[in-house]
PDB file of C-alpha atoms in Angstrom:
ATOM      1  CA  CYS A1330     -53.059  -9.723   4.496  1.00  0.00           C
ATOM      2  CA  SER A1331     -50.001 -10.041   6.713  1.00  0.00           C
ATOM      3  CA  GLU A1332     -48.263 -12.206   4.092  1.00  0.00           C
ATOM      4  CA  LEU A1333     -48.641  -9.507   1.428  1.00  0.00           C
ATOM      5  CA  ARG A1334     -47.482  -6.809   3.868  1.00  0.00           C
ATOM      6  CA  ARG A1335     -44.422  -8.835   4.746  1.00  0.00           C
ATOM      7  CA  SER A1336     -43.593  -9.128   1.011  1.00  0.00           C
ATOM      8  CA  TRP A1337     -43.592  -5.357   0.968  1.00  0.00           C
ATOM      9  CA  GLY A1338     -41.278  -5.177   4.032  1.00  0.00           C
ATOM     10  CA  ALA A1339     -44.089  -3.913   6.270  1.00  0.00           C
ATOM     11  CA  ASP A1340     -45.443  -5.421   9.506  1.00  0.00           C
ATOM     12  CA  GLU A1341     -48.911  -4.784  10.877  1.00  0.00           C
ATOM     13  CA  ALA A1342     -47.822  -1.454  12.441  1.00  0.00           C
ATOM     14  CA  THR A1343     -45.971  -0.036   9.409  1.00  0.00           C
ATOM     15  CA  PRO A1344     -47.907   2.467   7.391  1.00  0.00           C
ATOM     16  CA  VAL A1345     -47.942   1.858   3.666  1.00  0.00           C
ATOM     17  CA  ALA A1346     -48.224   4.413   0.813  1.00  0.00           C
ATOM     18  CA  LEU A1347     -50.490   2.882  -1.879  1.00  0.00           C
ATOM     19  CA  TYR A1348     -51.086   4.116  -5.386  1.00  0.00           C
ATOM     20  CA  VAL A1349     -53.622   2.179  -7.511  1.00  0.00           C
ATOM     21  CA  GLY A1350     -54.240   3.286 -11.042  1.00  0.00           C
ATOM     22  CA  ARG A1351     -52.910   3.684 -14.489  1.00  0.00           C
ATOM     23  CA  VAL A1352     -49.203   4.598 -14.566  1.00  0.00           C
ATOM     24  CA  ALA A1353     -49.450   7.331 -17.133  1.00  0.00           C
ATOM     25  CA  ALA A1354     -48.403  11.002 -17.493  1.00  0.00           C
ATOM     26  CA  GLU A1355     -51.989  12.288 -17.015  1.00  0.00           C
ATOM     27  CA  LYS A1356     -52.057  10.783 -13.514  1.00  0.00           C
ATOM     28  CA  ASN A1357     -49.657  13.424 -12.131  1.00  0.00           C
ATOM     29  CA  LEU A1358     -47.011  10.890 -11.061  1.00  0.00           C
ATOM     30  CA  ASP A1359     -44.645  13.666  -9.999  1.00  0.00           C
ATOM     31  CA  LEU A1360     -47.141  14.451  -7.181  1.00  0.00           C
ATOM     32  CA  LEU A1361     -47.084  10.813  -6.163  1.00  0.00           C
ATOM     33  CA  VAL A1362     -43.284  10.881  -5.914  1.00  0.00           C
ATOM     34  CA  ARG A1363     -43.299  14.145  -3.939  1.00  0.00           C
ATOM     35  CA  ALA A1364     -46.052  12.935  -1.637  1.00  0.00           C
ATOM     36  CA  PHE A1365     -44.201   9.689  -0.907  1.00  0.00           C
ATOM     37  CA  GLN A1366     -40.947  11.510  -0.229  1.00  0.00           C
ATOM     38  CA  THR A1367     -42.779  13.719   2.279  1.00  0.00           C
ATOM     39  CA  PHE A1368     -44.550  10.753   3.805  1.00  0.00           C
ATOM     40  CA  ARG A1369     -41.183   8.990   4.247  1.00  0.00           C
ATOM     41  CA  THR A1370     -39.819  11.933   6.375  1.00  0.00           C
ATOM     42  CA  SER A1371     -42.340  10.957   9.052  1.00  0.00           C
ATOM     43  CA  HIS A1372     -42.399   7.213   8.339  1.00  0.00           C
ATOM     44  CA  PRO A1373     -38.915   6.182   7.106  1.00  0.00           C
ATOM     45  CA  GLN A1374     -39.698   2.494   6.961  1.00  0.00           C
ATOM     46  CA  ALA A1375     -42.978   2.939   4.948  1.00  0.00           C
ATOM     47  CA  PRO A1376     -42.987   1.325   1.598  1.00  0.00           C
ATOM     48  CA  CYS A1377     -44.585   2.831  -1.496  1.00  0.00           C
ATOM     49  CA  ILE A1378     -46.628   0.319  -3.414  1.00  0.00           C
ATOM     50  CA  VAL A1379     -47.716   1.059  -7.014  1.00  0.00           C
ATOM     51  CA  VAL A1380     -50.502  -1.149  -8.236  1.00  0.00           C
ATOM     52  CA  GLY A1381     -51.135  -0.665 -11.922  1.00  0.00           C
ATOM     53  CA  ASP A1382     -49.472  -0.537 -15.325  1.00  0.00           C
ATOM     54  CA  GLY A1383     -49.123   1.876 -18.126  1.00  0.00           C
ATOM     55  CA  PRO A1384     -46.784   3.667 -20.471  1.00  0.00           C
ATOM     56  CA  ARG A1385     -44.885   5.432 -17.704  1.00  0.00           C
ATOM     57  CA  ARG A1386     -44.291   2.379 -15.573  1.00  0.00           C
ATOM     58  CA  GLN A1387     -40.792   1.535 -16.746  1.00  0.00           C
ATOM     59  CA  ALA A1388     -39.545   5.141 -16.391  1.00  0.00           C
ATOM     60  CA  LEU A1389     -41.125   5.569 -13.002  1.00  0.00           C
ATOM     61  CA  GLN A1390     -39.777   2.226 -11.834  1.00  0.00           C
ATOM     62  CA  ALA A1391     -36.277   3.203 -12.988  1.00  0.00           C
ATOM     63  CA  ALA A1392     -36.572   6.586 -11.280  1.00  0.00           C
ATOM     64  CA  GLN A1393     -38.077   5.219  -8.041  1.00  0.00           C
ATOM     65  CA  PRO A1394     -36.240   2.024  -7.112  1.00  0.00           C
ATOM     66  CA  ASP A1395     -37.474   2.281  -3.561  1.00  0.00           C
ATOM     67  CA  CYS A1396     -41.095   1.820  -4.686  1.00  0.00           C
ATOM     68  CA  ILE A1397     -42.588  -1.625  -5.197  1.00  0.00           C
ATOM     69  CA  PHE A1398     -44.374  -2.060  -8.532  1.00  0.00           C
ATOM     70  CA  THR A1399     -46.888  -4.938  -8.494  1.00  0.00           C
ATOM     71  CA  GLY A1400     -48.352  -4.532 -11.976  1.00  0.00           C
ATOM     72  CA  ALA A1401     -52.074  -4.468 -12.649  1.00  0.00           C
ATOM     73  CA  HIS A1402     -54.488  -6.476 -10.457  1.00  0.00           C
ATOM     74  CA  THR A1403     -58.231  -7.020 -10.581  1.00  0.00           C
ATOM     75  CA  GLY A1404     -60.907  -8.701  -8.526  1.00  0.00           C
ATOM     76  CA  GLU A1405     -59.947 -10.396  -5.269  1.00  0.00           C
ATOM     77  CA  GLU A1406     -56.226  -9.725  -5.790  1.00  0.00           C
ATOM     78  CA  LEU A1407     -56.850  -5.996  -6.153  1.00  0.00           C
ATOM     79  CA  ALA A1408     -59.074  -6.035  -3.076  1.00  0.00           C
ATOM     80  CA  ARG A1409     -56.284  -7.823  -1.166  1.00  0.00           C
ATOM     81  CA  HIS A1410     -53.873  -5.005  -2.023  1.00  0.00           C
ATOM     82  CA  TYR A1411     -56.397  -2.350  -0.856  1.00  0.00           C
ATOM     83  CA  ALA A1412     -57.129  -4.251   2.394  1.00  0.00           C
ATOM     84  CA  SER A1413     -53.461  -4.781   3.194  1.00  0.00           C
TER      85      SER A1413
END
């Protein structure tokens, strides 16, 4: 969805880092942050999109202001995020 990608600041050629899942300590979110930082060295314009919610969302969102947090999605809206 080009409209959704634009809302993330990405055009059709911009790679996007996407995490979909519960935002909780057991999901090894530190690895997500490190992986995104490494990804950004090769793709400085790439956004990091976090789809999901959980007890660590507020802390992660405060610590990672460059990431886009969309909250939880299901059904067609979730599929749209994956496809984009």
